[in-house]
Coordinates of C-alpha atoms in Angstrom, one line a residue:
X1 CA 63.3 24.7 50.2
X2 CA 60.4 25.7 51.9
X3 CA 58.5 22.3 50.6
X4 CA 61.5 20.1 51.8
X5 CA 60.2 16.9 53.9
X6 CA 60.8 17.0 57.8
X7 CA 58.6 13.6 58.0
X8 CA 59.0 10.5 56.1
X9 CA 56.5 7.6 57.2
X10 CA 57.5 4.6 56.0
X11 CA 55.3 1.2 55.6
X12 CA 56.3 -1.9 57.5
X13 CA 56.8 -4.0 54.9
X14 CA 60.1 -1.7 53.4
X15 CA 60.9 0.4 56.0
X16 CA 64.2 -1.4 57.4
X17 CA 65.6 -2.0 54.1
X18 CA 64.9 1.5 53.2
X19 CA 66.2 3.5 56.2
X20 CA 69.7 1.2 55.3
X21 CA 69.6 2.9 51.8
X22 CA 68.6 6.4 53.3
X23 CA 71.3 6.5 55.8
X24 CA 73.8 5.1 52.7
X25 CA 72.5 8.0 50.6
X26 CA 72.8 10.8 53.4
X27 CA 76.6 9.4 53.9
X28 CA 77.5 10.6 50.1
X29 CA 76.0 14.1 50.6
X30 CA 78.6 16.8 50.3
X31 CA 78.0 19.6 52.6
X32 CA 80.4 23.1 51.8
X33 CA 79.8 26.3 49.4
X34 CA 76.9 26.0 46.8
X35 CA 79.0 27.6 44.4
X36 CA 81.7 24.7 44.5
X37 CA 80.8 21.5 41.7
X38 CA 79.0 18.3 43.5
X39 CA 77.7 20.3 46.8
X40 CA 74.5 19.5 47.9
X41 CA 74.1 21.0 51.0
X42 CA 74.8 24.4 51.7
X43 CA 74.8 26.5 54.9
X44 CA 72.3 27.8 57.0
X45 CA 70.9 31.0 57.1
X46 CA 72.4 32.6 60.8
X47 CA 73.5 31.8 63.8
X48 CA 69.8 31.4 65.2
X49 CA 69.4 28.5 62.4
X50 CA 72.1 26.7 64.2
X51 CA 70.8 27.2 67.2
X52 CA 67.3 25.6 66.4
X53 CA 69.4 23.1 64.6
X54 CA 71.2 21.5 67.6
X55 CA 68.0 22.2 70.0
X56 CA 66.3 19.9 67.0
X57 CA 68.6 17.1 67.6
X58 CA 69.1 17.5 71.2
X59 CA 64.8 17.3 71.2
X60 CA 65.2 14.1 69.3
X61 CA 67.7 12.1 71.6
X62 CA 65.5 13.4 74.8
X63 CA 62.1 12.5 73.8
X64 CA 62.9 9.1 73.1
X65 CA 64.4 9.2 69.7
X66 CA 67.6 8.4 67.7
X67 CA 70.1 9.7 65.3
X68 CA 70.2 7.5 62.3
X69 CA 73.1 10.0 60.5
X70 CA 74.3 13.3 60.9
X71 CA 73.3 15.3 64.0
X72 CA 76.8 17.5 64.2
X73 CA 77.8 20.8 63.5
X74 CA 80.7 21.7 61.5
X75 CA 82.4 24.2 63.2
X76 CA 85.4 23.8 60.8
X77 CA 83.9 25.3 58.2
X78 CA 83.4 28.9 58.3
X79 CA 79.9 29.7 58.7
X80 CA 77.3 28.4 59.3
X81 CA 76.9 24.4 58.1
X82 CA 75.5 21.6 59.9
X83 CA 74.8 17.8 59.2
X84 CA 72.2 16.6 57.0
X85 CA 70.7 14.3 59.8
X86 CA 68.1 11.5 59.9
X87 CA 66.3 10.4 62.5
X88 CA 64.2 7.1 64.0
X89 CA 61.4 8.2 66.3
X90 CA 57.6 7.9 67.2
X91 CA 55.6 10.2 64.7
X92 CA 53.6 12.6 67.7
X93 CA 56.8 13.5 69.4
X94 CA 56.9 17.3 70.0
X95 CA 59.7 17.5 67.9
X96 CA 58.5 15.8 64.8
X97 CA 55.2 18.3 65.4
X98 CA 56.8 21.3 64.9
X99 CA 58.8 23.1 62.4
X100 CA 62.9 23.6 63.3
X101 CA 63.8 25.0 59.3
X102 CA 66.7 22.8 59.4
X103 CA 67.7 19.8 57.2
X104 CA 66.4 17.2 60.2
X105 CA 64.2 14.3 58.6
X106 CA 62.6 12.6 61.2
X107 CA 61.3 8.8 60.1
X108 CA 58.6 6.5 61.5
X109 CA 56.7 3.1 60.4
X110 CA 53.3 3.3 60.0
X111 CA 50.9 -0.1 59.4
X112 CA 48.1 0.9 56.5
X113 CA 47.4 3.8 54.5
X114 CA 44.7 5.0 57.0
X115 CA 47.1 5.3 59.5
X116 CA 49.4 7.5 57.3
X117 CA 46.6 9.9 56.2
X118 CA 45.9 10.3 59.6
X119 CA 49.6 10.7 60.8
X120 CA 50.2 13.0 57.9
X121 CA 47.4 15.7 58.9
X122 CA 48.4 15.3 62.5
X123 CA 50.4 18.6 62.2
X124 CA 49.7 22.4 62.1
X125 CA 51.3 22.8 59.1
X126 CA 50.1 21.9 55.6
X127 CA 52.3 23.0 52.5
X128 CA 53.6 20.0 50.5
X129 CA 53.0 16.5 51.1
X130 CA 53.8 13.0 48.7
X131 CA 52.3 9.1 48.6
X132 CA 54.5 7.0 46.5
X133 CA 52.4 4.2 45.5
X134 CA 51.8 1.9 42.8
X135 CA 47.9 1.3 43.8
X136 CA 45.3 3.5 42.1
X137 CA 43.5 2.9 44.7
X138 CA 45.8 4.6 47.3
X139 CA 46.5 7.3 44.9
X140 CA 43.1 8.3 44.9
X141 CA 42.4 8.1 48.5
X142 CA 45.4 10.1 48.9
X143 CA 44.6 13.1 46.3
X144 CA 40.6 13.1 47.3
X145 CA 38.7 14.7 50.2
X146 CA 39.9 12.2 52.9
X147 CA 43.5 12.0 52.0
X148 CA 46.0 14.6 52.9
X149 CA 45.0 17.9 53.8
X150 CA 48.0 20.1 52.9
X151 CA 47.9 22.6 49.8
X152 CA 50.2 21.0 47.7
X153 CA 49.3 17.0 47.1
X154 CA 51.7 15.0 45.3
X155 CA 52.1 11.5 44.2
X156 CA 55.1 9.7 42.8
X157 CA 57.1 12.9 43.3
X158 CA 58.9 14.2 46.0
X159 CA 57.1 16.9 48.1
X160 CA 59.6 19.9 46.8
X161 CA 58.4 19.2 43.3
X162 CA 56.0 21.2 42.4
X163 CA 54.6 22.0 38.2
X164 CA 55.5 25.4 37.0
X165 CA 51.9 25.8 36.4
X166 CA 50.8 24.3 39.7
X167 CA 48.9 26.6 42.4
X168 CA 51.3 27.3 45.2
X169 CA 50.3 27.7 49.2
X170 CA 49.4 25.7 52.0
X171 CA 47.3 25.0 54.2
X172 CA 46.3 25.8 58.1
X173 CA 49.3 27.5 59.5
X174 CA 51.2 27.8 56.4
X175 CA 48.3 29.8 54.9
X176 CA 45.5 29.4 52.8
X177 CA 46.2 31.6 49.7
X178 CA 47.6 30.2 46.6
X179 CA 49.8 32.0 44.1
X180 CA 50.6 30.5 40.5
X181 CA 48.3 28.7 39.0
X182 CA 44.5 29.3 37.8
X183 CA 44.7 31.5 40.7
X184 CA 47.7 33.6 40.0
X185 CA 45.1 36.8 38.1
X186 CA 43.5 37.2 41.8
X187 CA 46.3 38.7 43.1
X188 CA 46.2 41.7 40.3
X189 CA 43.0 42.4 40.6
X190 CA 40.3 44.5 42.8
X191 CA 37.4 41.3 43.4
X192 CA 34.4 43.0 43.5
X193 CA 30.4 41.4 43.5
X194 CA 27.7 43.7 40.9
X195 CA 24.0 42.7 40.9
X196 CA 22.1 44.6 38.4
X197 CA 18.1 44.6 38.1
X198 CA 16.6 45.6 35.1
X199 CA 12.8 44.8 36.2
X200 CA 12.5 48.2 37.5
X201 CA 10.7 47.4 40.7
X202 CA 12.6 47.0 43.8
X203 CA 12.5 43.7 45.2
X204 CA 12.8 43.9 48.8
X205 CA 14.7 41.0 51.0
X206 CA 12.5 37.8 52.7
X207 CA 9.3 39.3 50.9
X208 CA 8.6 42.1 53.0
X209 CA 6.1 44.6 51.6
X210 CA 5.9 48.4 52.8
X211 CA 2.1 49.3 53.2

């Protein structure tokens, strides 16, 4: 999906024991045809997907970087499937700035919230972000004018989850139009702005007067 998590900043306090249950989890992903039972992970979209793929990984390892999981193509299977891959690296490198469209999640440790927020809006991009928290007081940073400044602001679900309801779009490069939502009419309709004076005199702009 479009909303799928690239970046997944993790507080100090759990991240080891959580990257050790993440990589566990990645292991058990089945990767093959969509249309076969207990498949998770389905192919990529061409040849050119591939290709950003392994410059993805390859981008990892040389600035600094490591594989946690994954990082391989799977040339034996016919077309065009690669591994789900995790990764352990500093949250401003290049490649964790940029968008590859490929199922690469890149994972740093962050100290405070502050520090998230700030890590979070780092990016050009700004669809579909989530805070998992238990502290009101987080959630509300989080959802409110200094929190994360992506379209789609979730909490306590992941960042591809999104209410049927819900306005969708993002935000600086990944546009700032919505469709769904209380929004969804606007894009039927011709917007236009109708002032009507019924005084009959003509008020005239800044006061001027013709004499």
């Amino acid at each position: 999906r479009c909303t799928t998590a690239r970046r997944l900043l993790l507080h100090d306090s759990i991240h080891d024991a959580f990257v050790e249950r993440l990589v566990a989890a990645y292991k058990q992903v089945r990767v093959g045809s969509p249309l076969e039972p207990g498949v998770l992970c389905g192919p990529l979209h061409s040849k050119a997907a591939v290709a950003a793929f392994e410059q993805g990984v390859e981008d990892v390892r040389a600035q600094g970087g490591r594989i946690l999981c994954g990082g391989r193509v799977l040339g034996d299977l016919p077309g065009f499937f690669v591994e789900p891959t995790l990764t352990s690296i500093a949250h401003d490198a290049p490649v964790v700035l940029r968008e590859v469209f490929a199922p690469i999640l890149h994972v740093s440790r962050y100290a405070d919230l502050d520090q998230a927020v700030q890590w979070n809006n780092q990016v050009a991009q700004g669809l579909s972000s989530s805070l998992f928290t238990a502290s009101p007081e987080h959630m509300f940073r989080w959802i409110g004018p200094e929190g994360s400044d992506c379209g789609i602001v979730n909490v306590n679900i992941p960042t591809n989850g999104a209410e049927v309801g819900g306005a969708f779009g993002g935000e600086k490069e990944t546009g700032g139009g919505r469709e769904s939502g209380s929004t969804a009419w606007q894009q039927y309709m011709r917007r236009q702005t109708c002032t009507i004076n019924y005084s009959g005199a003509l008020p005239l702009a800044q006061g001027i007067k013709f004499e």
